[in-house]
Amino acid sequence: MDFRLKVFYTVALRLNFTKAATELYISQPAVSKHIQELEETYKIKLFERNGSKIALTPAGEILLKHTKSIFEIYREIDFEMSSFINERQGLLRLGSSTTISQYIISPVLARFHQKQQDIKVNLLNGNTEQIENALINKEIEIGIVEGQSKNQSIKYIPFLKDELVLVCRSGNPLVQESEIAVDDLKSMRFITRERGSGTLEVIEYALKQIGVKMTTDLHVEMQLGSTESIKSYLLNSDCFAFMSIHAVGNELKNNELIVLDVENLSIERYFYIITLVGKSDSLSELFIQNLSDYYNLKL
């Protein structure tokens, strides 16, 4: 593998020479030298430099596209050749949305590592939109997300059923209510995830079915970027949130949070494994098989 391409790839992703040097364990002048050599080889600029900021030129964009494909082939070669000697090796780049990263995927990763110790897994965390974009840009091979945007270039495989429930702290005055009326939702204060969250999209759709628009009918006190931050906020306020039942198991068991039933509202969804349409490789298939085995699923 041409190390200069690895340097170029890292700089292109980070758009920062200093960060690329740190990631590659080389000096910043060395990074600049490798990029300069590539530009001399192709007789064209790969980056536009504007003070401390850099951006890919059209030629740089083309080289990045081909470099991603080259690295993908190398990754598949490493894995498939190592399989011949029963020493499976390689790198799997996995992306997972927040709830799944924190509460679903960790035991699977631990078991996978026990069985395949020479396979390195890099896990990218983000919301559903970010994970889908990473897949499309070939920064990951597999994603596991909370929503389904129906992007035509992405294959969605239903993975695990989930339920979104309304929760609040156990000391909240409304916990005495046997059921929350739909109209009561409009006088309550809510904490939600940020835009781009698959969870938020599912909640908005379900509320719309019972005549409630989140953007106009609900009082959203704050949008937070992670499930853990929402739980912490709830424990220190009288706010409410719709959350995955998988995310609040410990808090329910410890009687810190309480689930409230809402009249005529049930929010069920699936988590999805996502891959690019028409794109498959042996390492990704191995991981998906381990995932299905762990949860006794037929994918």
PDB file of C-alpha atoms in Angstrom:
ATOM      1  CA  MET A   1       0.000   0.000   0.000  1.00  0.00           C
ATOM      2  CA  ASP A   2       1.324   3.445  -0.926  1.00  0.00           C
ATOM      3  CA  PHE A   3       1.734   5.232   2.403  1.00  0.00           C
ATOM      4  CA  ARG A   4       1.328   8.552   0.611  1.00  0.00           C
ATOM      5  CA  LEU A   5      -2.262   7.580  -0.191  1.00  0.00           C
ATOM      6  CA  LYS A   6      -2.880   6.772   3.453  1.00  0.00           C
ATOM      7  CA  VAL A   7      -1.566  10.213   4.389  1.00  0.00           C
ATOM      8  CA  PHE A   8      -3.735  11.842   1.719  1.00  0.00           C
ATOM      9  CA  TYR A   9      -6.801   9.883   2.863  1.00  0.00           C
ATOM     10  CA  THR A  10      -6.328  10.904   6.489  1.00  0.00           C
ATOM     11  CA  VAL A  11      -5.812  14.573   5.625  1.00  0.00           C
ATOM     12  CA  ALA A  12      -8.837  14.488   3.289  1.00  0.00           C
ATOM     13  CA  LEU A  13     -11.082  13.116   6.033  1.00  0.00           C
ATOM     14  CA  ARG A  14      -9.810  15.410   8.798  1.00  0.00           C
ATOM     15  CA  LEU A  15      -9.098  18.468   6.593  1.00  0.00           C
ATOM     16  CA  ASN A  16      -6.372  19.245   9.080  1.00  0.00           C
ATOM     17  CA  PHE A  17      -2.648  18.514   8.705  1.00  0.00           C
ATOM     18  CA  THR A  18      -1.978  18.565  12.445  1.00  0.00           C
ATOM     19  CA  LYS A  19      -4.757  16.072  13.257  1.00  0.00           C
ATOM     20  CA  ALA A  20      -3.612  13.819  10.412  1.00  0.00           C
ATOM     21  CA  ALA A  21      -0.013  13.874  11.696  1.00  0.00           C
ATOM     22  CA  THR A  22      -1.180  12.917  15.208  1.00  0.00           C
ATOM     23  CA  GLU A  23      -3.364  10.100  13.881  1.00  0.00           C
ATOM     24  CA  LEU A  24      -0.569   8.702  11.691  1.00  0.00           C
ATOM     25  CA  TYR A  25       2.191   9.129  14.313  1.00  0.00           C
ATOM     26  CA  ILE A  26       4.346  11.203  11.971  1.00  0.00           C
ATOM     27  CA  SER A  27       5.409  14.854  11.989  1.00  0.00           C
ATOM     28  CA  GLN A  28       3.410  17.600  10.304  1.00  0.00           C
ATOM     29  CA  PRO A  29       6.292  18.377   7.888  1.00  0.00           C
ATOM     30  CA  ALA A  30       6.243  14.695   6.894  1.00  0.00           C
ATOM     31  CA  VAL A  31       2.529  14.956   6.135  1.00  0.00           C
ATOM     32  CA  SER A  32       3.136  18.045   3.993  1.00  0.00           C
ATOM     33  CA  LYS A  33       5.985  16.280   2.160  1.00  0.00           C
ATOM     34  CA  HIS A  34       3.822  13.258   1.262  1.00  0.00           C
ATOM     35  CA  ILE A  35       1.009  15.489  -0.024  1.00  0.00           C
ATOM     36  CA  GLN A  36       3.497  17.549  -2.019  1.00  0.00           C
ATOM     37  CA  GLU A  37       4.933  14.386  -3.613  1.00  0.00           C
ATOM     38  CA  LEU A  38       1.457  13.258  -4.652  1.00  0.00           C
ATOM     39  CA  GLU A  39       0.701  16.664  -6.148  1.00  0.00           C
ATOM     40  CA  GLU A  40       3.976  16.518  -8.082  1.00  0.00           C
ATOM     41  CA  THR A  41       3.190  12.991  -9.287  1.00  0.00           C
ATOM     42  CA  TYR A  42      -0.235  13.970 -10.633  1.00  0.00           C
ATOM     43  CA  LYS A  43       0.869  17.499 -11.574  1.00  0.00           C
ATOM     44  CA  ILE A  44      -2.186  19.028  -9.939  1.00  0.00           C
ATOM     45  CA  LYS A  45      -3.180  20.504  -6.586  1.00  0.00           C
ATOM     46  CA  LEU A  46      -5.142  18.227  -4.281  1.00  0.00           C
ATOM     47  CA  PHE A  47      -5.949  20.784  -1.577  1.00  0.00           C
ATOM     48  CA  GLU A  48      -6.845  24.450  -1.580  1.00  0.00           C
ATOM     49  CA  ARG A  49      -5.105  26.233   1.275  1.00  0.00           C
ATOM     50  CA  ASN A  50      -6.698  29.334   2.813  1.00  0.00           C
ATOM     51  CA  GLY A  51      -4.695  30.322   5.868  1.00  0.00           C
ATOM     52  CA  SER A  52      -5.080  27.541   8.420  1.00  0.00           C
ATOM     53  CA  LYS A  53      -8.060  26.011   6.563  1.00  0.00           C
ATOM     54  CA  ILE A  54      -7.835  23.489   3.736  1.00  0.00           C
ATOM     55  CA  ALA A  55     -10.376  22.005   1.334  1.00  0.00           C
ATOM     56  CA  LEU A  56     -10.240  19.353  -1.361  1.00  0.00           C
ATOM     57  CA  THR A  57      -9.915  20.495  -4.959  1.00  0.00           C
ATOM     58  CA  PRO A  58     -11.997  18.699  -7.634  1.00  0.00           C
ATOM     59  CA  ALA A  59      -8.915  16.557  -8.346  1.00  0.00           C
ATOM     60  CA  GLY A  60      -8.630  15.824  -4.624  1.00  0.00           C
ATOM     61  CA  GLU A  61     -12.269  14.706  -4.533  1.00  0.00           C
ATOM     62  CA  ILE A  62     -11.624  12.250  -7.374  1.00  0.00           C
ATOM     63  CA  LEU A  63      -8.489  10.890  -5.705  1.00  0.00           C
ATOM     64  CA  LEU A  64     -10.371  10.468  -2.422  1.00  0.00           C
ATOM     65  CA  LYS A  65     -13.088   8.453  -4.160  1.00  0.00           C
ATOM     66  CA  HIS A  66     -10.549   6.079  -5.697  1.00  0.00           C
ATOM     67  CA  THR A  67      -8.489   5.888  -2.501  1.00  0.00           C
ATOM     68  CA  LYS A  68     -11.560   4.732  -0.565  1.00  0.00           C
ATOM     69  CA  SER A  69     -12.090   1.974  -3.140  1.00  0.00           C
ATOM     70  CA  ILE A  70      -8.412   0.933  -2.984  1.00  0.00           C
ATOM     71  CA  PHE A  71      -8.455   0.693   0.817  1.00  0.00           C
ATOM     72  CA  GLU A  72     -11.690  -1.280   0.665  1.00  0.00           C
ATOM     73  CA  ILE A  73     -10.035  -3.842  -1.621  1.00  0.00           C
ATOM     74  CA  TYR A  74      -6.964  -4.059   0.637  1.00  0.00           C
ATOM     75  CA  ARG A  75      -9.226  -4.602   3.643  1.00  0.00           C
ATOM     76  CA  GLU A  76     -11.049  -7.463   1.903  1.00  0.00           C
ATOM     77  CA  ILE A  77      -7.746  -9.011   0.736  1.00  0.00           C
ATOM     78  CA  ASP A  78      -6.333  -8.967   4.289  1.00  0.00           C
ATOM     79  CA  PHE A  79      -9.410 -10.651   5.723  1.00  0.00           C
ATOM     80  CA  GLU A  80      -9.948 -13.282   3.051  1.00  0.00           C
ATOM     81  CA  MET A  81      -6.275 -14.284   2.784  1.00  0.00           C
ATOM     82  CA  SER A  82      -5.970 -14.599   6.567  1.00  0.00           C
ATOM     83  CA  SER A  83      -9.030 -16.890   6.572  1.00  0.00           C
ATOM     84  CA  PHE A  84      -7.030 -19.528   4.677  1.00  0.00           C
ATOM     85  CA  ILE A  85      -4.781 -20.038   7.691  1.00  0.00           C
ATOM     86  CA  ASN A  86      -7.630 -19.786  10.222  1.00  0.00           C
ATOM     87  CA  GLU A  87      -6.254 -16.525  11.571  1.00  0.00           C
ATOM     88  CA  ARG A  88      -8.910 -14.084  10.509  1.00  0.00           C
ATOM     89  CA  GLN A  89      -7.512 -10.577  10.524  1.00  0.00           C
ATOM     90  CA  GLY A  90      -8.768  -7.239   9.323  1.00  0.00           C
ATOM     91  CA  LEU A  91     -10.493  -3.993  10.178  1.00  0.00           C
ATOM     92  CA  LEU A  92     -14.251  -3.577  10.459  1.00  0.00           C
ATOM     93  CA  ARG A  93     -15.568  -0.033  10.559  1.00  0.00           C
ATOM     94  CA  LEU A  94     -18.920   0.008  12.289  1.00  0.00           C
ATOM     95  CA  GLY A  95     -21.283   2.932  12.847  1.00  0.00           C
ATOM     96  CA  SER A  96     -23.991   2.997  15.467  1.00  0.00           C
ATOM     97  CA  SER A  97     -26.532   5.556  16.603  1.00  0.00           C
ATOM     98  CA  THR A  98     -26.424   6.710  20.190  1.00  0.00           C
ATOM     99  CA  THR A  99     -28.961   4.470  21.953  1.00  0.00           C
ATOM    100  CA  ILE A 100     -27.633   1.359  20.233  1.00  0.00           C
ATOM    101  CA  SER A 101     -23.988   2.222  20.991  1.00  0.00           C
ATOM    102  CA  GLN A 102     -24.711   2.659  24.672  1.00  0.00           C
ATOM    103  CA  TYR A 103     -27.210  -0.105  25.406  1.00  0.00           C
ATOM    104  CA  ILE A 104     -27.332  -2.694  22.614  1.00  0.00           C
ATOM    105  CA  ILE A 105     -24.058  -3.232  20.782  1.00  0.00           C
ATOM    106  CA  SER A 106     -21.460  -3.443  23.575  1.00  0.00           C
ATOM    107  CA  PRO A 107     -22.103  -7.072  24.609  1.00  0.00           C
ATOM    108  CA  VAL A 108     -22.063  -8.096  20.937  1.00  0.00           C
ATOM    109  CA  LEU A 109     -18.700  -6.394  20.413  1.00  0.00           C
ATOM    110  CA  ALA A 110     -17.258  -8.073  23.507  1.00  0.00           C
ATOM    111  CA  ARG A 111     -18.363 -11.515  22.327  1.00  0.00           C
ATOM    112  CA  PHE A 112     -17.153 -10.845  18.772  1.00  0.00           C
ATOM    113  CA  HIS A 113     -13.721  -9.845  20.088  1.00  0.00           C
ATOM    114  CA  GLN A 114     -13.481 -13.017  22.192  1.00  0.00           C
ATOM    115  CA  LYS A 115     -14.104 -15.121  19.083  1.00  0.00           C
ATOM    116  CA  GLN A 116     -12.136 -12.990  16.581  1.00  0.00           C
ATOM    117  CA  GLN A 117      -9.301 -11.404  18.550  1.00  0.00           C
ATOM    118  CA  ASP A 118      -7.280 -10.424  15.468  1.00  0.00           C
ATOM    119  CA  ILE A 119     -10.107  -8.445  13.906  1.00  0.00           C
ATOM    120  CA  LYS A 120     -10.054  -4.783  14.888  1.00  0.00           C
ATOM    121  CA  VAL A 121     -13.387  -2.977  15.170  1.00  0.00           C
ATOM    122  CA  ASN A 122     -13.653   0.804  14.967  1.00  0.00           C
ATOM    123  CA  LEU A 123     -16.996   2.107  16.245  1.00  0.00           C
ATOM    124  CA  LEU A 124     -18.305   5.482  15.072  1.00  0.00           C
ATOM    125  CA  ASN A 125     -21.071   7.019  17.177  1.00  0.00           C
ATOM    126  CA  GLY A 126     -23.605   9.536  15.897  1.00  0.00           C
ATOM    127  CA  ASN A 127     -27.281  10.029  15.195  1.00  0.00           C
ATOM    128  CA  THR A 128     -29.025   8.104  12.423  1.00  0.00           C
ATOM    129  CA  GLU A 129     -28.440  10.806   9.815  1.00  0.00           C
ATOM    130  CA  GLN A 130     -24.717  10.954  10.586  1.00  0.00           C
ATOM    131  CA  ILE A 131     -24.341   7.165  10.435  1.00  0.00           C
ATOM    132  CA  GLU A 132     -26.168   6.952   7.104  1.00  0.00           C
ATOM    133  CA  ASN A 133     -23.929   9.674   5.672  1.00  0.00           C
ATOM    134  CA  ALA A 134     -20.819   7.840   6.914  1.00  0.00           C
ATOM    135  CA  LEU A 135     -22.034   4.670   5.164  1.00  0.00           C
ATOM    136  CA  ILE A 136     -22.738   6.499   1.900  1.00  0.00           C
ATOM    137  CA  ASN A 137     -19.296   8.141   2.080  1.00  0.00           C
ATOM    138  CA  LYS A 138     -17.729   4.694   2.669  1.00  0.00           C
ATOM    139  CA  GLU A 139     -16.301   5.690   6.035  1.00  0.00           C
ATOM    140  CA  ILE A 140     -17.951   2.599   7.575  1.00  0.00           C
ATOM    141  CA  GLU A 141     -19.028  -0.807   6.240  1.00  0.00           C
ATOM    142  CA  ILE A 142     -22.035  -1.437   8.508  1.00  0.00           C
ATOM    143  CA  GLY A 143     -24.380   0.818  10.439  1.00  0.00           C
ATOM    144  CA  ILE A 144     -26.953   0.042  13.109  1.00  0.00           C
ATOM    145  CA  VAL A 145     -29.524   2.808  13.413  1.00  0.00           C
ATOM    146  CA  GLU A 146     -32.788   3.723  15.107  1.00  0.00           C
ATOM    147  CA  GLY A 147     -34.650   5.073  12.081  1.00  0.00           C
ATOM    148  CA  GLN A 148     -35.312   4.226   8.461  1.00  0.00           C
ATOM    149  CA  SER A 149     -35.005   7.151   6.050  1.00  0.00           C
ATOM    150  CA  LYS A 150     -35.575   4.953   2.985  1.00  0.00           C
ATOM    151  CA  ASN A 151     -32.456   6.166   1.205  1.00  0.00           C
ATOM    152  CA  GLN A 152     -32.389   4.302  -2.116  1.00  0.00           C
ATOM    153  CA  SER A 153     -28.676   3.474  -1.882  1.00  0.00           C
ATOM    154  CA  ILE A 154     -29.014   1.875   1.570  1.00  0.00           C
ATOM    155  CA  LYS A 155     -30.268  -1.615   2.404  1.00  0.00           C
ATOM    156  CA  TYR A 156     -32.258  -1.698   5.676  1.00  0.00           C
ATOM    157  CA  ILE A 157     -32.454  -5.001   7.587  1.00  0.00           C
ATOM    158  CA  PRO A 158     -34.861  -5.052  10.588  1.00  0.00           C
ATOM    159  CA  PHE A 159     -32.736  -6.067  13.548  1.00  0.00           C
ATOM    160  CA  LEU A 160     -34.304  -5.719  16.984  1.00  0.00           C
ATOM    161  CA  LYS A 161     -37.705  -4.544  18.180  1.00  0.00           C
ATOM    162  CA  ASP A 162     -37.837  -1.542  20.491  1.00  0.00           C
ATOM    163  CA  GLU A 163     -40.512   0.414  22.330  1.00  0.00           C
ATOM    164  CA  LEU A 164     -40.401   4.127  23.081  1.00  0.00           C
ATOM    165  CA  VAL A 165     -42.056   5.005  26.391  1.00  0.00           C
ATOM    166  CA  LEU A 166     -42.870   8.242  28.209  1.00  0.00           C
ATOM    167  CA  VAL A 167     -40.721   8.558  31.329  1.00  0.00           C
ATOM    168  CA  CYS A 168     -40.127  11.016  34.161  1.00  0.00           C
ATOM    169  CA  ARG A 169     -38.438  10.971  37.560  1.00  0.00           C
ATOM    170  CA  SER A 170     -40.243   8.938  40.226  1.00  0.00           C
ATOM    171  CA  GLY A 171     -40.873  12.089  42.307  1.00  0.00           C
ATOM    172  CA  ASN A 172     -42.761  13.841  39.520  1.00  0.00           C
ATOM    173  CA  PRO A 173     -46.304  14.864  40.656  1.00  0.00           C
ATOM    174  CA  LEU A 174     -47.890  13.273  37.572  1.00  0.00           C
ATOM    175  CA  VAL A 175     -46.757   9.739  38.455  1.00  0.00           C
ATOM    176  CA  GLN A 176     -50.014   9.365  40.416  1.00  0.00           C
ATOM    177  CA  GLU A 177     -51.987   9.488  37.165  1.00  0.00           C
ATOM    178  CA  SER A 178     -53.040   6.074  35.866  1.00  0.00           C
ATOM    179  CA  GLU A 179     -52.967   7.319  32.280  1.00  0.00           C
ATOM    180  CA  ILE A 180     -51.936  10.571  30.586  1.00  0.00           C
ATOM    181  CA  ALA A 181     -54.617  12.072  28.341  1.00  0.00           C
ATOM    182  CA  VAL A 182     -53.520  13.287  24.906  1.00  0.00           C
ATOM    183  CA  ASP A 183     -54.441  16.878  25.755  1.00  0.00           C
ATOM    184  CA  ASP A 184     -52.336  16.689  28.942  1.00  0.00           C
ATOM    185  CA  LEU A 185     -49.227  16.297  26.777  1.00  0.00           C
ATOM    186  CA  LYS A 186     -49.682  19.871  25.585  1.00  0.00           C
ATOM    187  CA  SER A 187     -49.185  21.263  29.109  1.00  0.00           C
ATOM    188  CA  MET A 188     -46.117  19.162  29.957  1.00  0.00           C
ATOM    189  CA  ARG A 189     -42.461  20.118  29.475  1.00  0.00           C
ATOM    190  CA  PHE A 190     -40.332  17.802  27.320  1.00  0.00           C
ATOM    191  CA  ILE A 191     -36.691  17.015  26.682  1.00  0.00           C
ATOM    192  CA  THR A 192     -35.951  15.620  23.205  1.00  0.00           C
ATOM    193  CA  ARG A 193     -33.052  14.504  21.071  1.00  0.00           C
ATOM    194  CA  GLU A 194     -31.550  16.801  18.429  1.00  0.00           C
ATOM    195  CA  ARG A 195     -32.646  17.081  14.799  1.00  0.00           C
ATOM    196  CA  GLY A 196     -31.288  14.195  12.727  1.00  0.00           C
ATOM    197  CA  SER A 197     -32.048  11.703  15.493  1.00  0.00           C
ATOM    198  CA  GLY A 198     -33.918   8.631  14.287  1.00  0.00           C
ATOM    199  CA  THR A 199     -35.650   8.431  17.675  1.00  0.00           C
ATOM    200  CA  LEU A 200     -37.028  11.956  17.306  1.00  0.00           C
ATOM    201  CA  GLU A 201     -38.431  11.190  13.851  1.00  0.00           C
ATOM    202  CA  VAL A 202     -40.250   8.095  15.138  1.00  0.00           C
ATOM    203  CA  ILE A 203     -41.734  10.021  18.090  1.00  0.00           C
ATOM    204  CA  GLU A 204     -42.907  12.890  15.865  1.00  0.00           C
ATOM    205  CA  TYR A 205     -44.614  10.478  13.478  1.00  0.00           C
ATOM    206  CA  ALA A 206     -46.380   8.575  16.299  1.00  0.00           C
ATOM    207  CA  LEU A 207     -47.614  11.776  17.956  1.00  0.00           C
ATOM    208  CA  LYS A 208     -48.905  13.050  14.626  1.00  0.00           C
ATOM    209  CA  GLN A 209     -51.133   9.957  14.389  1.00  0.00           C
ATOM    210  CA  ILE A 210     -52.953  11.041  17.574  1.00  0.00           C
ATOM    211  CA  GLY A 211     -53.236  14.671  16.477  1.00  0.00           C
ATOM    212  CA  VAL A 212     -50.238  16.137  18.285  1.00  0.00           C
ATOM    213  CA  LYS A 213     -47.557  18.135  16.461  1.00  0.00           C
ATOM    214  CA  MET A 214     -44.302  18.222  18.385  1.00  0.00           C
ATOM    215  CA  THR A 215     -43.139  21.504  16.838  1.00  0.00           C
ATOM    216  CA  THR A 216     -46.287  23.467  17.690  1.00  0.00           C
ATOM    217  CA  ASP A 217     -48.287  21.563  20.348  1.00  0.00           C
ATOM    218  CA  LEU A 218     -45.578  20.482  22.797  1.00  0.00           C
ATOM    219  CA  HIS A 219     -43.410  22.595  25.054  1.00  0.00           C
ATOM    220  CA  VAL A 220     -39.889  21.373  24.317  1.00  0.00           C
ATOM    221  CA  GLU A 221     -37.730  22.793  27.083  1.00  0.00           C
ATOM    222  CA  MET A 222     -34.447  21.584  25.620  1.00  0.00           C
ATOM    223  CA  GLN A 223     -32.906  19.403  22.909  1.00  0.00           C
ATOM    224  CA  LEU A 224     -29.956  17.305  24.048  1.00  0.00           C
ATOM    225  CA  GLY A 225     -27.479  15.283  22.016  1.00  0.00           C
ATOM    226  CA  SER A 226     -27.427  12.010  23.941  1.00  0.00           C
ATOM    227  CA  THR A 227     -29.691   9.625  25.814  1.00  0.00           C
ATOM    228  CA  GLU A 228     -27.548   9.827  28.954  1.00  0.00           C
ATOM    229  CA  SER A 229     -27.813  13.616  29.091  1.00  0.00           C
ATOM    230  CA  ILE A 230     -31.612  13.363  28.760  1.00  0.00           C
ATOM    231  CA  LYS A 231     -31.814  10.873  31.631  1.00  0.00           C
ATOM    232  CA  SER A 232     -29.646  13.081  33.824  1.00  0.00           C
ATOM    233  CA  TYR A 233     -31.840  16.095  33.039  1.00  0.00           C
ATOM    234  CA  LEU A 234     -35.009  14.166  33.855  1.00  0.00           C
ATOM    235  CA  LEU A 235     -33.633  13.073  37.236  1.00  0.00           C
ATOM    236  CA  ASN A 236     -33.093  16.730  38.120  1.00  0.00           C
ATOM    237  CA  SER A 237     -36.309  18.276  36.784  1.00  0.00           C
ATOM    238  CA  ASP A 238     -40.048  17.700  36.360  1.00  0.00           C
ATOM    239  CA  CYS A 239     -39.699  17.284  32.599  1.00  0.00           C
ATOM    240  CA  PHE A 240     -40.730  14.290  30.507  1.00  0.00           C
ATOM    241  CA  ALA A 241     -39.149  12.411  27.603  1.00  0.00           C
ATOM    242  CA  PHE A 242     -39.966   9.595  25.230  1.00  0.00           C
ATOM    243  CA  MET A 243     -37.100   7.107  25.481  1.00  0.00           C
ATOM    244  CA  SER A 244     -36.165   3.604  24.365  1.00  0.00           C
ATOM    245  CA  ILE A 245     -37.130   0.971  26.911  1.00  0.00           C
ATOM    246  CA  HIS A 246     -33.637  -0.479  26.368  1.00  0.00           C
ATOM    247  CA  ALA A 247     -32.097   2.789  27.576  1.00  0.00           C
ATOM    248  CA  VAL A 248     -33.920   3.109  30.902  1.00  0.00           C
ATOM    249  CA  GLY A 249     -33.812  -0.452  32.227  1.00  0.00           C
ATOM    250  CA  ASN A 250     -31.516   0.269  35.175  1.00  0.00           C
ATOM    251  CA  GLU A 251     -33.328   3.471  36.155  1.00  0.00           C
ATOM    252  CA  LEU A 252     -36.691   1.689  36.130  1.00  0.00           C
ATOM    253  CA  LYS A 253     -35.303  -1.168  38.204  1.00  0.00           C
ATOM    254  CA  ASN A 254     -33.866   1.305  40.737  1.00  0.00           C
ATOM    255  CA  ASN A 255     -37.150   3.271  40.797  1.00  0.00           C
ATOM    256  CA  GLU A 256     -35.394   6.445  39.649  1.00  0.00           C
ATOM    257  CA  LEU A 257     -37.546   6.813  36.530  1.00  0.00           C
ATOM    258  CA  ILE A 258     -41.187   5.833  35.984  1.00  0.00           C
ATOM    259  CA  VAL A 259     -43.024   4.879  32.786  1.00  0.00           C
ATOM    260  CA  LEU A 260     -46.321   6.677  32.168  1.00  0.00           C
ATOM    261  CA  ASP A 261     -49.014   5.286  29.870  1.00  0.00           C
ATOM    262  CA  VAL A 262     -50.405   7.698  27.287  1.00  0.00           C
ATOM    263  CA  GLU A 263     -53.972   7.365  26.025  1.00  0.00           C
ATOM    264  CA  ASN A 264     -54.115   5.714  22.572  1.00  0.00           C
ATOM    265  CA  LEU A 265     -50.348   5.898  22.125  1.00  0.00           C
ATOM    266  CA  SER A 266     -47.989   2.995  21.535  1.00  0.00           C
ATOM    267  CA  ILE A 267     -44.628   3.657  19.892  1.00  0.00           C
ATOM    268  CA  GLU A 268     -42.876   0.572  18.575  1.00  0.00           C
ATOM    269  CA  ARG A 269     -40.057   0.479  16.075  1.00  0.00           C
ATOM    270  CA  TYR A 270     -37.170  -1.638  14.844  1.00  0.00           C
ATOM    271  CA  PHE A 271     -33.490  -0.992  14.997  1.00  0.00           C
ATOM    272  CA  TYR A 272     -31.974  -1.555  11.545  1.00  0.00           C
ATOM    273  CA  ILE A 273     -28.699  -2.945  10.265  1.00  0.00           C
ATOM    274  CA  ILE A 274     -27.725  -0.862   7.237  1.00  0.00           C
ATOM    275  CA  THR A 275     -25.318  -1.634   4.400  1.00  0.00           C
ATOM    276  CA  LEU A 276     -24.882  -0.185   0.927  1.00  0.00           C
ATOM    277  CA  VAL A 277     -27.151  -1.741  -1.698  1.00  0.00           C
ATOM    278  CA  GLY A 278     -25.243  -4.303  -3.762  1.00  0.00           C
ATOM    279  CA  LYS A 279     -22.199  -4.084  -1.497  1.00  0.00           C
ATOM    280  CA  SER A 280     -21.142  -7.024   0.636  1.00  0.00           C
ATOM    281  CA  ASP A 281     -17.892  -8.395   1.992  1.00  0.00           C
ATOM    282  CA  SER A 282     -16.920 -11.431   4.055  1.00  0.00           C
ATOM    283  CA  LEU A 283     -15.941  -9.520   7.194  1.00  0.00           C
ATOM    284  CA  SER A 284     -19.200  -7.565   7.327  1.00  0.00           C
ATOM    285  CA  GLU A 285     -21.195 -10.758   6.787  1.00  0.00           C
ATOM    286  CA  LEU A 286     -19.269 -12.430   9.624  1.00  0.00           C
ATOM    287  CA  PHE A 287     -20.142  -9.619  12.023  1.00  0.00           C
ATOM    288  CA  ILE A 288     -23.818  -9.546  10.996  1.00  0.00           C
ATOM    289  CA  GLN A 289     -23.975 -13.308  11.557  1.00  0.00           C
ATOM    290  CA  ASN A 290     -22.525 -12.868  15.064  1.00  0.00           C
ATOM    291  CA  LEU A 291     -25.065 -10.129  15.717  1.00  0.00           C
ATOM    292  CA  SER A 292     -27.966 -12.355  14.688  1.00  0.00           C
ATOM    293  CA  ASP A 293     -26.595 -15.301  16.696  1.00  0.00           C
ATOM    294  CA  TYR A 294     -26.288 -13.192  19.840  1.00  0.00           C
ATOM    295  CA  TYR A 295     -29.915 -12.048  19.708  1.00  0.00           C
ATOM    296  CA  ASN A 296     -31.194 -15.338  18.197  1.00  0.00           C
ATOM    297  CA  LEU A 297     -32.451 -13.537  15.117  1.00  0.00           C
ATOM    298  CA  LYS A 298     -33.134 -14.738  11.588  1.00  0.00           C
ATOM    299  CA  LEU A 299     -31.803 -11.953   9.377  1.00  0.00           C
TER     300      LEU A 299
END
